[in-house]
């Protein structure tokens, strides 16, 4: 049977991915595809437990390597339990964040060697890579300003800007290294304009 399509979404925090995923899901369902939506870290009950360990603010002394390997562990479970079986049933899988998040957050953000991340994740991925990666491209400062206008200023978020900038630059770099897989979508626009670009791009694959 024909293998399904594996789509991942990426972007810095507040890039509007979640809204676009909902639109993509209903668009592809409307075209008659069976669509599975999942997210990282998490997506399986074991993965969600790993997620709560990673994101627990009490674990602030977690070593960066531990964190990187926990993301990879949650990924291994998701690949095994959900992504591989769904693709072999011919379904479309949309995953909110995947391997590129580890490259940019743990690699570019935390300075872990990219090759090390690649080696660890080669085990987790078990031969699976996204067919299409949508990178919702918005400058992190612009995204923060938008959030401040709707939710009020946040000192912590401002302090984290240096990190978000590194992550953002990492995405830009990956997008230029893998233009066949990663599509940057200009995301400093309204929801409809962004989605119209997404749709036009996905129509090439579906
Ligand atoms: P989440 O609340 O799901 O953020 P978002 O809605 O922006 O996707 O939290 C996930 C956080 O985990 C996010 O800040 C990115 C980070 N992350 C990594 O650092 N490495 C990874 O491999 C993955 C999948 C996520």
XYZ file of N, CA and C and ligand atoms in Angstrom:
643
model
N 0.846 -1.209 0.000
C 0.000 0.000 0.000
C 0.878 1.254 0.000
N 0.355 2.287 -0.635
C 1.121 3.538 -0.718
C 1.270 4.134 0.692
N 2.506 4.567 0.992
C 2.745 5.190 2.288
C 2.042 6.545 2.314
N 1.517 6.913 3.507
C 0.836 8.207 3.632
C 1.813 9.370 3.574
N 1.330 10.533 3.995
C 2.153 11.745 3.928
C 2.449 12.228 5.349
N 3.713 12.552 5.604
C 4.105 12.996 6.939
C 4.467 14.483 6.894
N 3.618 15.277 7.576
C 3.799 16.740 7.599
C 4.189 17.161 9.014
N 5.213 17.977 9.149
C 5.515 18.525 10.473
C 5.428 20.048 10.417
N 5.123 20.645 11.572
C 5.074 22.105 11.651
C 6.111 22.567 12.658
N 6.748 23.659 12.342
C 7.814 24.179 13.194
C 7.710 25.696 13.290
N 8.348 26.247 14.301
C 8.393 27.705 14.454
C 8.711 28.055 15.889
N 9.116 29.292 16.120
C 9.392 29.721 17.494
C 8.065 29.819 18.242
N 8.139 29.908 19.571
C 6.928 29.974 20.383
C 6.095 31.190 19.935
N 4.792 30.966 19.765
C 3.919 32.069 19.371
C 3.920 32.358 17.882
N 4.299 31.369 17.069
C 4.357 31.621 15.622
C 3.023 31.339 14.931
N 2.027 30.881 15.698
C 0.701 30.654 15.112
C 0.498 29.274 14.505
N 1.394 28.336 14.852
C 1.315 26.970 14.314
C -0.017 26.300 14.610
N -0.454 26.428 15.864
C -1.622 25.662 16.314
C -2.867 25.999 15.491
N -3.078 27.278 15.244
C -4.222 27.711 14.438
C -4.127 27.115 13.037
N -2.939 27.152 12.462
C -2.765 26.658 11.098
C -2.968 25.137 11.030
N -2.532 24.418 12.071
C -2.709 22.958 12.074
C -4.191 22.599 11.997
N -5.029 23.321 12.742
C -6.475 23.049 12.719
C -7.024 23.259 11.308
N -6.572 24.340 10.663
C -7.044 24.626 9.303
C -6.572 23.558 8.321
N -5.316 23.136 8.463
C -4.769 22.101 7.571
C -5.551 20.810 7.745
N -5.807 20.450 9.000
C -6.533 19.213 9.293
C -7.889 19.218 8.592
N -8.651 20.295 8.740
C -9.984 20.243 8.137
C -9.906 20.357 6.610
N -8.909 21.058 6.118
C -8.745 21.153 4.651
C -8.460 19.766 4.051
N -7.523 19.033 4.661
C -7.148 17.722 4.103
C -8.260 16.687 4.307
N -8.971 16.791 5.430
C -10.121 15.899 5.635
C -11.173 16.163 4.566
N -11.369 17.439 4.262
C -12.321 17.835 3.212
C -11.935 17.260 1.859
N -10.643 17.031 1.663
C -10.191 16.444 0.394
C -10.276 14.924 0.414
N -10.731 14.370 1.548
C -10.949 12.927 1.620
C -9.822 12.127 2.265
N -8.821 12.823 2.806
C -7.732 12.090 3.462
C -8.101 11.734 4.900
N -7.537 10.613 5.359
C -7.622 10.306 6.779
C -6.456 11.017 7.438
N -6.747 11.849 8.427
C -5.705 12.711 8.999
C -5.535 12.431 10.484
N -4.284 12.275 10.905
C -3.968 12.088 12.316
C -3.144 13.296 12.756
N -3.601 13.977 13.818
C -2.845 15.137 14.308
C -2.212 14.776 15.642
N -0.942 15.067 15.777
C -0.264 14.777 17.038
C 0.738 15.888 17.339
N 1.418 15.751 18.477
C 2.342 16.819 18.839
C 3.538 16.272 19.583
N 4.573 17.077 19.601
C 5.771 16.756 20.380
C 6.104 17.903 21.322
N 6.698 17.636 22.471
C 6.827 16.296 23.021
C 5.466 15.807 23.488
N 5.199 14.522 23.330
C 3.922 13.965 23.765
C 3.322 13.097 22.691
N 2.001 13.168 22.571
C 1.312 12.458 21.499
C 0.954 11.009 21.810
N 1.619 10.422 22.804
C 1.267 9.076 23.268
C 1.183 9.186 24.789
N 0.609 8.187 25.453
C 0.481 8.373 26.899
C 1.856 8.339 27.566
N 2.772 7.511 27.046
C 4.145 7.508 27.595
C 4.833 8.836 27.265
N 4.654 9.295 26.032
C 5.252 10.564 25.606
C 4.748 11.754 26.422
N 3.462 11.734 26.786
C 2.918 12.844 27.590
C 3.528 12.837 28.995
N 3.830 11.626 29.496
C 4.496 11.564 30.811
C 5.904 12.147 30.707
N 6.587 11.810 29.611
C 7.935 12.366 29.403
C 7.839 13.891 29.267
N 6.812 14.341 28.530
C 6.610 15.790 28.366
C 6.493 16.494 29.724
N 5.719 15.880 30.642
C 5.523 16.573 31.912
C 6.825 16.627 32.717
N 7.696 15.641 32.533
C 9.016 15.709 33.207
C 9.847 16.843 32.591
N 9.847 16.914 31.266
C 10.675 17.933 30.596
C 10.197 19.343 30.954
N 8.864 19.542 30.909
C 8.353 20.908 31.059
C 8.086 21.292 32.522
N 8.317 20.375 33.466
C 8.101 20.659 34.889
C 9.103 21.715 35.368
N 8.592 22.854 35.851
C 9.491 23.954 36.259
C 10.356 23.545 37.462
N 9.935 22.512 38.194
C 10.763 22.038 39.324
C 12.043 21.360 38.839
N 12.058 20.966 37.575
C 13.240 20.291 37.032
C 14.211 21.264 36.354
N 14.342 22.460 36.935
C 15.164 23.486 36.276
C 16.652 23.121 36.258
N 17.051 22.145 37.098
C 18.470 21.759 37.054
C 18.728 20.570 36.108
N 17.775 20.294 35.230
C 17.972 19.193 34.277
C 19.127 19.518 33.318
N 20.044 18.550 33.175
C 21.169 18.748 32.248
C 20.641 18.829 30.815
N 21.289 19.633 29.994
C 20.820 19.814 28.618
C 20.815 18.493 27.844
N 21.802 17.635 28.138
C 21.872 16.338 27.450
C 20.688 15.451 27.861
N 20.349 15.511 29.141
C 19.192 14.732 29.625
C 17.944 15.180 28.872
N 17.796 16.497 28.782
C 16.634 17.078 28.108
C 16.580 16.611 26.643
N 17.721 16.673 25.980
C 17.770 16.288 24.558
C 17.369 14.823 24.386
N 17.856 13.975 25.333
C 17.547 12.551 25.210
C 16.097 12.251 25.578
N 15.527 13.046 26.468
C 14.105 12.848 26.795
C 13.222 13.215 25.593
N 13.564 14.300 24.911
C 12.812 14.640 23.687
C 12.917 13.490 22.679
N 14.120 12.938 22.566
C 14.321 11.837 21.610
C 13.547 10.590 22.044
N 13.464 10.354 23.357
C 12.719 9.178 23.853
C 11.233 9.305 23.557
N 10.694 10.484 23.814
C 9.271 10.711 23.522
C 9.034 10.530 22.017
N 9.997 10.975 21.221
C 9.912 10.853 19.754
C 9.932 9.380 19.332
N 10.802 8.595 19.942
C 10.890 7.173 19.604
C 9.546 6.495 19.843
N 8.920 6.826 20.957
C 7.630 6.226 21.288
C 6.563 6.633 20.268
N 6.585 7.915 19.905
C 5.585 8.434 18.962
C 5.751 7.808 17.571
N 7.008 7.678 17.146
C 7.287 7.075 15.835
C 6.764 5.645 15.817
N 7.095 4.925 16.875
C 6.749 3.518 16.976
C 5.262 3.259 17.112
N 4.642 4.027 18.000
C 3.248 3.752 18.375
C 2.254 4.366 17.394
N 2.578 5.533 16.852
C 1.577 6.246 16.061
C 2.003 6.567 14.625
N 3.190 7.165 14.467
C 3.537 7.701 13.141
C 3.736 6.585 12.120
N 4.587 5.613 12.455
C 4.841 4.525 11.489
C 3.570 3.767 11.121
N 2.792 3.304 12.117
C 1.575 2.565 11.751
C 0.605 3.412 10.925
N 0.457 4.687 11.265
C -0.499 5.532 10.517
C -0.046 5.724 9.082
N 1.252 5.946 8.893
C 1.752 6.138 7.523
C 1.597 4.862 6.711
N 1.817 3.726 7.370
C 1.697 2.500 6.569
C 0.239 2.186 6.249
N -0.694 2.789 6.981
C -2.121 2.652 6.618
C -2.534 3.713 5.596
N -1.572 4.489 5.107
C -1.851 5.477 4.057
C -2.413 6.797 4.568
N -2.339 7.019 5.901
C -2.914 8.252 6.458
C -1.953 9.441 6.331
N -2.539 10.633 6.458
C -1.714 11.835 6.566
C -1.468 12.068 8.058
N -0.211 12.223 8.439
C 0.115 12.524 9.834
C 0.637 13.953 9.905
N 0.017 14.757 10.784
C 0.509 16.119 11.011
C 1.064 16.163 12.424
N 2.335 16.468 12.563
C 2.940 16.498 13.892
C 3.417 17.911 14.207
N 2.885 18.455 15.326
C 3.264 19.790 15.780
C 4.626 19.687 16.470
N 5.651 20.086 15.786
C 7.066 19.973 16.152
C 7.561 18.543 15.942
N 8.829 18.429 15.524
C 9.457 17.107 15.372
C 10.964 17.315 15.458
N 11.733 16.522 14.737
C 13.190 16.537 14.846
C 13.823 17.935 14.746
N 13.272 18.796 13.869
C 13.898 20.120 13.699
C 13.863 20.930 14.989
N 12.843 20.690 15.835
C 12.812 21.402 17.130
C 14.030 21.031 17.968
N 14.439 19.761 17.901
C 15.632 19.366 18.667
C 16.884 20.037 18.104
N 16.976 20.109 16.767
C 18.145 20.779 16.181
C 18.206 22.250 16.611
N 17.052 22.932 16.552
C 17.136 24.376 16.824
C 17.125 24.716 18.314
N 16.290 24.043 19.118
C 16.234 24.378 20.550
C 17.452 23.812 21.292
N 17.733 22.501 21.083
C 18.852 21.901 21.814
C 20.189 22.215 21.136
N 20.193 22.263 19.814
C 21.430 22.520 19.082
C 21.781 24.003 19.049
N 21.010 24.769 18.282
C 21.324 26.202 18.156
C 21.068 26.953 19.463
N 19.995 26.567 20.189
C 19.638 27.274 21.425
C 20.555 26.934 22.595
N 20.764 25.630 22.820
C 21.531 25.197 23.999
C 22.971 24.812 23.666
N 23.332 24.959 22.410
C 24.713 24.655 21.980
C 25.140 23.201 22.102
N 24.196 22.276 22.042
C 24.593 20.859 21.973
C 25.001 20.578 20.526
N 26.070 19.801 20.380
C 26.608 19.477 19.065
C 25.513 18.858 18.169
N 25.325 19.453 17.002
C 24.261 19.011 16.082
C 24.448 17.545 15.686
N 25.723 17.163 15.522
C 25.984 15.784 15.100
C 25.570 14.780 16.185
N 25.758 15.185 17.431
C 25.345 14.338 18.551
C 23.811 14.186 18.558
N 23.133 15.291 18.333
C 21.658 15.256 18.284
C 21.216 14.343 17.140
N 21.921 14.457 16.032
C 21.586 13.633 14.873
C 21.764 12.148 15.181
N 22.862 11.833 15.863
C 23.152 10.421 16.172
C 22.105 9.815 17.092
N 21.774 10.558 18.145
C 20.779 10.064 19.103
C 19.422 9.909 18.411
N 19.100 10.886 17.578
C 17.776 10.853 16.951
C 17.664 9.840 15.821
N 18.814 9.446 15.257
C 18.755 8.430 14.212
C 18.127 7.154 14.791
N 18.444 6.878 16.048
C 17.860 5.703 16.712
C 16.362 5.925 16.919
N 16.017 7.121 17.387
C 14.610 7.420 17.692
C 13.743 7.422 16.433
N 14.289 7.930 15.336
C 13.483 8.117 14.118
C 13.212 6.819 13.375
N 14.111 5.850 13.543
C 13.903 4.543 12.932
C 13.579 4.655 11.438
N 14.300 5.534 10.753
C 14.143 5.671 9.302
C 13.041 6.623 8.851
N 12.315 7.185 9.797
C 11.204 8.083 9.428
C 11.676 9.541 9.399
N 11.381 10.236 8.309
C 11.617 11.683 8.246
C 10.381 12.335 7.642
N 10.119 13.602 8.013
C 8.953 14.271 7.421
C 9.098 14.400 5.899
N 7.954 14.316 5.187
C 7.960 14.608 3.751
C 7.942 16.117 3.543
N 7.174 16.789 4.396
C 6.992 18.238 4.284
C 7.108 18.850 5.676
N 7.916 19.885 5.797
C 7.989 20.616 7.059
C 7.632 22.073 6.789
N 6.578 22.537 7.487
C 6.165 23.929 7.331
C 6.776 24.729 8.472
N 7.598 25.690 8.128
C 8.227 26.545 9.138
C 7.488 27.883 9.144
N 6.752 28.140 10.232
C 6.010 29.395 10.333
C 6.979 30.491 10.773
N 7.348 31.275 9.787
C 8.471 32.199 9.904
C 8.007 33.584 10.348
N 8.216 33.862 11.646
C 7.932 35.211 12.147
C 9.062 35.589 13.096
N 9.570 36.797 12.938
C 10.632 37.271 13.807
C 10.154 37.174 15.266
N 10.974 36.580 16.160
C 10.496 36.353 17.530
C 10.125 37.638 18.266
N 10.776 38.746 17.928
C 10.442 40.001 18.592
C 9.057 40.505 18.169
N 8.768 40.323 16.885
C 7.454 40.731 16.371
C 6.371 39.858 17.007
N 6.669 38.538 17.112
C 5.705 37.615 17.725
C 5.460 38.010 19.181
N 6.538 38.384 19.883
C 6.401 38.773 21.292
C 5.566 40.054 21.416
N 5.834 41.026 20.552
C 5.063 42.276 20.598
C 3.576 41.987 20.419
N 3.280 41.071 19.498
C 1.871 40.720 19.262
C 1.260 40.111 20.513
N 2.040 39.248 21.195
C 1.522 38.608 22.408
C 1.341 39.624 23.531
N 2.302 40.559 23.636
C 2.217 41.572 24.692
C 0.967 42.423 24.495
N 0.673 42.743 23.232
C -0.515 43.552 22.960
C -1.787 42.834 23.363
N -1.813 41.509 23.214
C -3.050 40.812 23.569
C -3.058 40.300 25.010
N -1.886 40.056 25.600
C -1.907 39.447 26.943
C -1.183 40.280 28.008
N -0.520 41.356 27.629
C 0.230 42.161 28.600
C 1.698 41.756 28.614
N 2.570 42.658 29.038
C 4.020 42.417 28.986
C 4.447 41.296 29.919
N 5.464 40.580 29.569
C 5.963 39.476 30.373
C 7.484 39.581 30.446
N 7.970 39.889 31.664
C 9.408 40.113 31.827
C 10.223 38.888 31.437
N 9.731 37.703 31.858
C 10.463 36.470 31.568
C 10.589 36.280 30.055
N 9.465 36.501 29.365
C 9.504 36.313 27.913
C 10.497 37.258 27.273
N 10.573 38.487 27.803
C 11.534 39.445 27.246
C 12.960 38.951 27.475
N 13.205 38.445 28.693
C 14.555 37.961 29.005
C 14.953 36.795 28.119
N 13.939 36.018 27.711
C 14.238 34.830 26.923
C 14.489 35.161 25.446
N 14.444 36.449 25.130
C 14.531 36.833 23.703
C 15.825 36.371 23.040
N 16.907 36.424 23.785
C 18.191 36.019 23.229
C 18.126 34.551 22.750
N 17.503 33.717 23.593
C 17.345 32.300 23.269
C 16.440 32.130 22.039
N 15.312 32.828 22.045
C 14.377 32.716 20.907
C 15.032 33.165 19.604
N 15.892 34.159 19.709
C 16.592 34.664 18.518
C 17.512 33.566 17.957
N 18.213 32.870 18.855
C 19.108 31.775 18.410
C 18.294 30.664 17.743
N 17.159 30.352 18.369
C 16.279 29.308 17.825
C 15.787 29.723 16.438
N 15.361 30.968 16.338
C 14.849 31.478 15.060
C 15.932 31.422 13.982
N 17.133 31.866 14.327
C 18.227 31.818 13.350
C 18.529 30.376 12.948
N 18.380 29.457 13.892
C 18.566 28.036 13.600
C 17.566 27.553 12.562
N 16.303 27.940 12.731
C 15.284 27.553 11.750
C 15.615 28.109 10.362
N 16.043 29.371 10.330
C 16.386 29.995 9.042
C 17.491 29.188 8.353
N 18.458 28.784 9.174
C 19.585 28.042 8.618
C 19.127 26.678 8.085
N 18.331 25.951 8.888
C 17.836 24.635 8.433
C 17.020 24.773 7.151
N 16.180 25.827 7.106
C 15.327 26.025 5.925
C 16.192 26.256 4.685
N 17.329 26.938 4.863
C 18.170 27.158 3.679
C 18.991 25.913 3.338
N 19.245 25.057 4.340
C 19.994 23.818 4.063
C 19.132 22.742 3.402
N 17.848 22.717 3.759
C 16.953 21.654 3.249
C 15.734 22.235 2.538
N 15.969 22.976 1.455
C 14.839 23.660 0.794
C 13.805 22.699 0.211
N 14.203 21.446 -0.073
C 13.225 20.512 -0.633
C 12.237 20.013 0.413
N 12.667 20.012 1.656
C 11.774 19.509 2.716
C 11.119 20.640 3.501
N 11.879 21.690 3.801
C 11.364 22.731 4.703
C 10.880 23.943 3.911
N 9.609 24.269 4.104
C 9.030 25.418 3.415
C 8.784 26.520 4.444
N 9.449 27.651 4.257
C 9.218 28.787 5.160
C 7.957 29.518 4.710
N 7.069 29.756 5.667
C 5.822 30.463 5.372
C 5.875 31.805 6.110
N 5.853 32.883 5.368
C 5.892 34.228 5.984
C 4.664 34.382 6.901
N 4.916 34.512 8.204
C 3.809 34.412 9.154
C 3.496 35.705 9.902
N 4.075 36.807 9.457
C 3.680 38.096 10.034
C 2.538 38.674 9.196
N 1.477 37.873 9.070
C 0.311 38.262 8.276
C -0.924 37.702 8.959
N -2.102 37.997 8.395
C -3.277 37.448 9.072
C -3.464 35.962 8.729
N -4.327 35.321 9.537
C -4.505 33.860 9.470
C -4.852 33.391 8.054
N -5.756 34.129 7.391
C -6.216 33.702 6.056
C -5.080 33.782 5.038
N -4.308 34.848 5.122
C -3.200 35.004 4.162
C -2.167 33.896 4.347
N -1.858 33.599 5.600
C -0.881 32.535 5.874
C -1.422 31.208 5.341
N -2.710 30.941 5.646
C -3.263 29.652 5.254
C -3.349 29.500 3.737
N -3.554 30.605 3.051
C -3.635 30.475 1.597
C -2.290 30.024 1.006
N -1.185 30.460 1.594
C 0.141 29.980 1.164
C 0.337 28.503 1.520
N -0.108 28.146 2.725
C 0.030 26.761 3.181
C -0.715 25.826 2.235
N -1.957 26.224 1.930
C -2.817 25.421 1.060
C -2.173 25.236 -0.311
N -1.705 26.331 -0.877
C -1.090 26.274 -2.209
C 0.095 25.312 -2.199
N 0.849 25.348 -1.109
C 2.016 24.469 -1.031
C 1.595 23.003 -0.873
N 0.635 22.757 0.019
C 0.219 21.372 0.276
C -0.460 20.744 -0.936
N -1.093 21.558 -1.758
C -1.747 21.023 -2.952
C -0.764 20.300 -3.876
N 0.507 20.648 -3.753
C 1.528 19.966 -4.571
C 1.724 18.516 -4.122
N 1.393 18.241 -2.868
C 1.656 16.899 -2.320
C 0.397 16.061 -2.182
N -0.753 16.707 -2.187
C -1.985 15.967 -1.881
C -2.986 16.139 -3.008
P 4.700 23.647 23.866
O 3.948 24.231 24.999
O 4.129 22.454 23.155
O 5.091 24.803 22.838
P 4.520 25.176 21.412
O 3.048 25.414 21.570
O 5.301 26.421 21.051
O 4.847 24.033 20.477
O 6.140 23.291 24.431
C 7.056 22.622 23.728
C 8.396 23.264 24.012
O 9.391 22.251 23.838
C 8.732 24.379 23.033
O 9.255 25.488 23.723
C 9.818 23.787 22.155
C 10.424 22.729 23.018
N 11.019 21.590 22.276
C 12.396 21.402 22.296
O 13.126 22.187 22.929
N 12.946 20.340 21.645
C 12.191 19.440 20.957
O 12.728 18.469 20.367
C 10.763 19.631 20.936
C 9.874 18.672 20.204
C 10.219 20.725 21.610
